PDB file of C-alpha atoms in Angstrom:
ATOM      1  CA  UNK T   1      14.163 -15.888-104.400  1.00 63.00           C
ATOM      2  CA  UNK T   2      11.731 -12.756-105.415  1.00 87.00           C
ATOM      3  CA  UNK T   3      11.360 -10.790-108.740  1.00 86.00           C
ATOM      4  CA  UNK T   4      12.773  -7.640-106.957  1.00 84.00           C
ATOM      5  CA  UNK T   5      15.345  -9.298-104.493  1.00 89.00           C
ATOM      6  CA  UNK T   6      17.186 -10.473-107.448  1.00 93.00           C
ATOM      7  CA  UNK T   7      16.834  -6.708-108.378  1.00 93.00           C
ATOM      8  CA  UNK T   8      18.570  -5.422-106.237  1.00 95.00           C
ATOM      9  CA  UNK T   9      21.290  -8.619-106.172  1.00 95.00           C
ATOM     10  CA  UNK T  10      21.731  -7.412-109.481  1.00 93.00           C
ATOM     11  CA  UNK T  11      22.463  -3.912-108.894  1.00 94.00           C
ATOM     12  CA  UNK T  12      24.372  -4.006-106.048  1.00 96.00           C
ATOM     13  CA  UNK T  13      26.832  -6.643-107.801  1.00 95.00           C
ATOM     14  CA  UNK T  14      26.499  -3.238-110.370  1.00 93.00           C
ATOM     15  CA  UNK T  15      27.493  -0.763-107.183  1.00 95.00           C
ATOM     16  CA  UNK T  16      29.927  -3.617-106.697  1.00 96.00           C
ATOM     17  CA  UNK T  17      32.011  -3.805-109.581  1.00 93.00           C
ATOM     18  CA  UNK T  18      31.680   0.293-109.617  1.00 93.00           C
ATOM     19  CA  UNK T  19      33.600   0.384-106.998  1.00 95.00           C
ATOM     20  CA  UNK T  20      36.540  -2.312-108.275  1.00 92.00           C
ATOM     21  CA  UNK T  21      37.083   0.117-110.987  1.00 90.00           C
ATOM     22  CA  UNK T  22      36.799   2.925-108.379  1.00 92.00           C
ATOM     23  CA  UNK T  23      39.453   1.272-106.210  1.00 93.00           C
ATOM     24  CA  UNK T  24      41.824   1.426-108.836  1.00 89.00           C
ATOM     25  CA  UNK T  25      41.589   3.726-110.726  1.00 88.00           C
ATOM     26  CA  UNK T  26      43.069   5.534-107.435  1.00 93.00           C
ATOM     27  CA  UNK T  27      45.340   2.544-106.283  1.00 91.00           C
ATOM     28  CA  UNK T  28      46.668   3.612-109.933  1.00 87.00           C
ATOM     29  CA  UNK T  29      46.884   7.101-109.104  1.00 87.00           C
ATOM     30  CA  UNK T  30      47.944   7.012-105.880  1.00 89.00           C
ATOM     31  CA  UNK T  31      51.131   5.372-107.300  1.00 87.00           C
ATOM     32  CA  UNK T  32      51.539   7.792-110.249  1.00 83.00           C
ATOM     33  CA  UNK T  33      50.670  11.577-109.789  1.00 84.00           C
ATOM     34  CA  UNK T  34      53.127  12.977-107.358  1.00 83.00           C
ATOM     35  CA  UNK T  35      52.252  15.968-105.747  1.00 86.00           C
ATOM     36  CA  UNK T  36      52.604  14.312-101.528  1.00 92.00           C
ATOM     37  CA  UNK T  37      49.359  15.779-100.599  1.00 92.00           C
ATOM     38  CA  UNK T  38      46.768  14.311-103.567  1.00 90.00           C
ATOM     39  CA  UNK T  39      49.091  10.707-103.839  1.00 91.00           C
ATOM     40  CA  UNK T  40      47.915  11.033 -99.710  1.00 95.00           C
ATOM     41  CA  UNK T  41      44.170  11.794-100.164  1.00 95.00           C
ATOM     42  CA  UNK T  42      44.103   8.925-103.836  1.00 94.00           C
ATOM     43  CA  UNK T  43      45.481   6.098-101.629  1.00 96.00           C
ATOM     44  CA  UNK T  44      42.746   7.588 -98.336  1.00 97.00           C
ATOM     45  CA  UNK T  45      40.103   6.781-101.519  1.00 97.00           C
ATOM     46  CA  UNK T  46      40.901   4.124-102.721  1.00 97.00           C
ATOM     47  CA  UNK T  47      40.864   2.206 -98.668  1.00 98.00           C
ATOM     48  CA  UNK T  48      37.196   4.008 -98.348  1.00 98.00           C
ATOM     49  CA  UNK T  49      37.017   2.765-101.693  1.00 97.00           C
ATOM     50  CA  UNK T  50      37.720  -0.988-100.290  1.00 97.00           C
ATOM     51  CA  UNK T  51      35.895  -0.784 -97.288  1.00 98.00           C
ATOM     52  CA  UNK T  52      33.045  -0.210 -99.437  1.00 98.00           C
ATOM     53  CA  UNK T  53      33.626  -2.950-101.209  1.00 97.00           C
ATOM     54  CA  UNK T  54      33.433  -5.212 -98.722  1.00 97.00           C
ATOM     55  CA  UNK T  55      30.217  -3.642 -97.131  1.00 98.00           C
ATOM     56  CA  UNK T  56      28.745  -3.850-100.458  1.00 98.00           C
ATOM     57  CA  UNK T  57      29.465  -8.137-100.911  1.00 97.00           C
ATOM     58  CA  UNK T  58      27.999  -8.015 -97.257  1.00 98.00           C
ATOM     59  CA  UNK T  59      24.930  -7.152 -98.125  1.00 97.00           C
ATOM     60  CA  UNK T  60      24.987  -8.539-101.584  1.00 97.00           C
ATOM     61  CA  UNK T  61      24.477 -12.026 -99.081  1.00 97.00           C
ATOM     62  CA  UNK T  62      22.878 -10.907 -96.777  1.00 96.00           C
ATOM     63  CA  UNK T  63      20.555 -10.682 -99.728  1.00 95.00           C
ATOM     64  CA  UNK T  64      21.765 -14.480-100.375  1.00 95.00           C
ATOM     65  CA  UNK T  65      23.399 -13.734-103.699  1.00 95.00           C
ATOM     66  CA  UNK T  66      26.285 -13.868-104.501  1.00 94.00           C
ATOM     67  CA  UNK T  67      29.303 -11.444-105.247  1.00 95.00           C
ATOM     68  CA  UNK T  68      30.744 -10.653-109.077  1.00 89.00           C
ATOM     69  CA  UNK T  69      33.045  -8.161-110.117  1.00 79.00           C
ATOM     70  CA  UNK T  70      31.917  -8.240-113.287  1.00 71.00           C
ATOM     71  CA  UNK T  71      32.506  -5.717-115.724  1.00 60.00           C
ATOM     72  CA  UNK T  72      32.341  -6.853-118.997  1.00 59.00           C
ATOM     73  CA  UNK T  73      28.518  -5.426-118.053  1.00 55.00           C
ATOM     74  CA  UNK T  74      28.724  -1.221-118.064  1.00 59.00           C
ATOM     75  CA  UNK T  75      30.380  -0.438-120.721  1.00 59.00           C
ATOM     76  CA  UNK T  76      31.407   3.044-119.965  1.00 58.00           C
ATOM     77  CA  UNK T  77      33.291   1.210-116.579  1.00 60.00           C
ATOM     78  CA  UNK T  78      35.154  -0.665-119.914  1.00 55.00           C
ATOM     79  CA  UNK T  79      35.899   2.014-121.650  1.00 61.00           C
ATOM     80  CA  UNK T  80      37.921   4.068-117.633  1.00 62.00           C
ATOM     81  CA  UNK T  81      39.504   0.303-116.867  1.00 58.00           C
ATOM     82  CA  UNK T  82      41.210   0.466-119.993  1.00 59.00           C
ATOM     83  CA  UNK T  83      42.187   3.718-119.556  1.00 61.00           C
ATOM     84  CA  UNK T  84      43.596   3.009-116.372  1.00 61.00           C
ATOM     85  CA  UNK T  85      45.658   0.170-117.288  1.00 56.00           C
ATOM     86  CA  UNK T  86      46.743   2.284-120.397  1.00 60.00           C
ATOM     87  CA  UNK T  87      50.486   3.238-120.197  1.00 44.00           C
ATOM     88  CA  UNK T  88      49.830   5.909-118.045  1.00 56.00           C
ATOM     89  CA  UNK T  89      52.787   9.430-117.581  1.00 60.00           C
ATOM     90  CA  UNK T  90      52.833  10.121-113.803  1.00 51.00           C
ATOM     91  CA  UNK T  91      52.886  14.229-115.230  1.00 55.00           C
ATOM     92  CA  UNK T  92      49.809  13.509-116.672  1.00 69.00           C
ATOM     93  CA  UNK T  93      47.586  14.318-112.936  1.00 72.00           C
ATOM     94  CA  UNK T  94      44.519  15.634-114.599  1.00 77.00           C
ATOM     95  CA  UNK T  95      44.020  13.177-116.975  1.00 80.00           C
ATOM     96  CA  UNK T  96      43.936  10.457-113.736  1.00 82.00           C
ATOM     97  CA  UNK T  97      41.506  13.001-112.417  1.00 83.00           C
ATOM     98  CA  UNK T  98      39.636  13.480-114.676  1.00 84.00           C
ATOM     99  CA  UNK T  99      39.038   9.218-114.562  1.00 86.00           C
ATOM    100  CA  UNK T 100      38.276   9.203-111.290  1.00 90.00           C
ATOM    101  CA  UNK T 101      35.707  12.012-112.344  1.00 91.00           C
ATOM    102  CA  UNK T 102      34.178  10.050-114.756  1.00 90.00           C
ATOM    103  CA  UNK T 103      33.761   6.868-112.682  1.00 91.00           C
ATOM    104  CA  UNK T 104      31.854   8.390-110.334  1.00 95.00           C
ATOM    105  CA  UNK T 105      29.972  10.185-112.192  1.00 94.00           C
ATOM    106  CA  UNK T 106      28.741   6.614-113.231  1.00 93.00           C
ATOM    107  CA  UNK T 107      28.458   5.621-108.726  1.00 95.00           C
ATOM    108  CA  UNK T 108      26.559   8.186-108.308  1.00 97.00           C
ATOM    109  CA  UNK T 109      24.150   7.943-110.917  1.00 95.00           C
ATOM    110  CA  UNK T 110      24.136   3.973-110.004  1.00 94.00           C
ATOM    111  CA  UNK T 111      23.661   4.358-105.556  1.00 97.00           C
ATOM    112  CA  UNK T 112      21.203   7.158-106.913  1.00 97.00           C
ATOM    113  CA  UNK T 113      18.924   5.090-108.676  1.00 95.00           C
ATOM    114  CA  UNK T 114      19.034   1.766-106.268  1.00 96.00           C
ATOM    115  CA  UNK T 115      18.203   4.604-103.633  1.00 97.00           C
ATOM    116  CA  UNK T 116      15.162   4.741-105.394  1.00 96.00           C
ATOM    117  CA  UNK T 117      13.659   1.500-105.345  1.00 94.00           C
ATOM    118  CA  UNK T 118      10.817   1.505-103.250  1.00 94.00           C
ATOM    119  CA  UNK T 119      12.215  -1.981-103.008  1.00 93.00           C
ATOM    120  CA  UNK T 120      15.050  -1.187-101.064  1.00 96.00           C
ATOM    121  CA  UNK T 121      15.213  -2.376 -97.472  1.00 96.00           C
ATOM    122  CA  UNK T 122      15.647   0.838 -95.925  1.00 96.00           C
ATOM    123  CA  UNK T 123      19.040  -0.383 -93.186  1.00 97.00           C
ATOM    124  CA  UNK T 124      20.128  -0.937 -96.846  1.00 97.00           C
ATOM    125  CA  UNK T 125      19.703   2.284 -97.836  1.00 98.00           C
ATOM    126  CA  UNK T 126      21.537   3.412 -95.333  1.00 98.00           C
ATOM    127  CA  UNK T 127      24.936   2.067 -95.747  1.00 98.00           C
ATOM    128  CA  UNK T 128      24.322   2.678 -99.939  1.00 98.00           C
ATOM    129  CA  UNK T 129      23.582   6.616 -98.939  1.00 98.00           C
ATOM    130  CA  UNK T 130      26.847   6.491 -96.339  1.00 98.00           C
ATOM    131  CA  UNK T 131      28.541   5.040 -98.756  1.00 98.00           C
ATOM    132  CA  UNK T 132      27.333   7.883-101.620  1.00 98.00           C
ATOM    133  CA  UNK T 133      28.099  10.610 -99.301  1.00 98.00           C
ATOM    134  CA  UNK T 134      31.799   9.562 -99.401  1.00 98.00           C
ATOM    135  CA  UNK T 135      31.520   9.192-103.140  1.00 98.00           C
ATOM    136  CA  UNK T 136      29.774  12.692-103.736  1.00 98.00           C
ATOM    137  CA  UNK T 137      33.070  14.327-100.805  1.00 97.00           C
ATOM    138  CA  UNK T 138      34.931  12.918-103.028  1.00 97.00           C
ATOM    139  CA  UNK T 139      33.801  13.753-106.385  1.00 96.00           C
ATOM    140  CA  UNK T 140      33.468  17.648-104.700  1.00 96.00           C
ATOM    141  CA  UNK T 141      37.167  17.001-103.700  1.00 94.00           C
ATOM    142  CA  UNK T 142      38.114  16.079-107.351  1.00 93.00           C
ATOM    143  CA  UNK T 143      35.904  18.538-109.574  1.00 92.00           C
ATOM    144  CA  UNK T 144      37.515  21.512-107.266  1.00 91.00           C
ATOM    145  CA  UNK T 145      41.459  20.703-108.612  1.00 84.00           C
ATOM    146  CA  UNK T 146      40.717  21.242-112.527  1.00 75.00           C
ATOM    147  CA  UNK T 147      39.166  25.319-110.839  1.00 63.00           C
TER     148      UNK T 147
END
């Protein structure tokens, strides 16, 4: 396996780890938020991240890699994951939403970095761009909730 391909696999695994934490955050929020409309939105975001996770795992396998969900490599994500797992009161809507915003900010940065990598095949860039579009849409939705 050449160095460029291994780099792509590593970056895809980083995205996979981020998406797994994002998925966990949305699942947690869907269970904790009392507003039924927001709860439904968080459930939709959870389902999207579930789909993204499957797609990323498939792409990793296509590149002869092994999907690894290892958030320990990404310090910011570890901190956020600890926040998710802490006992958050359901009334702390903005705390939960802020956690989700933080995960999405990290995801957007990592997705853009991989999409900008000239070694990434165009078909993979298409998959990543579609996911990034969904993540950016979610990010804007979340930010609008703070206004």
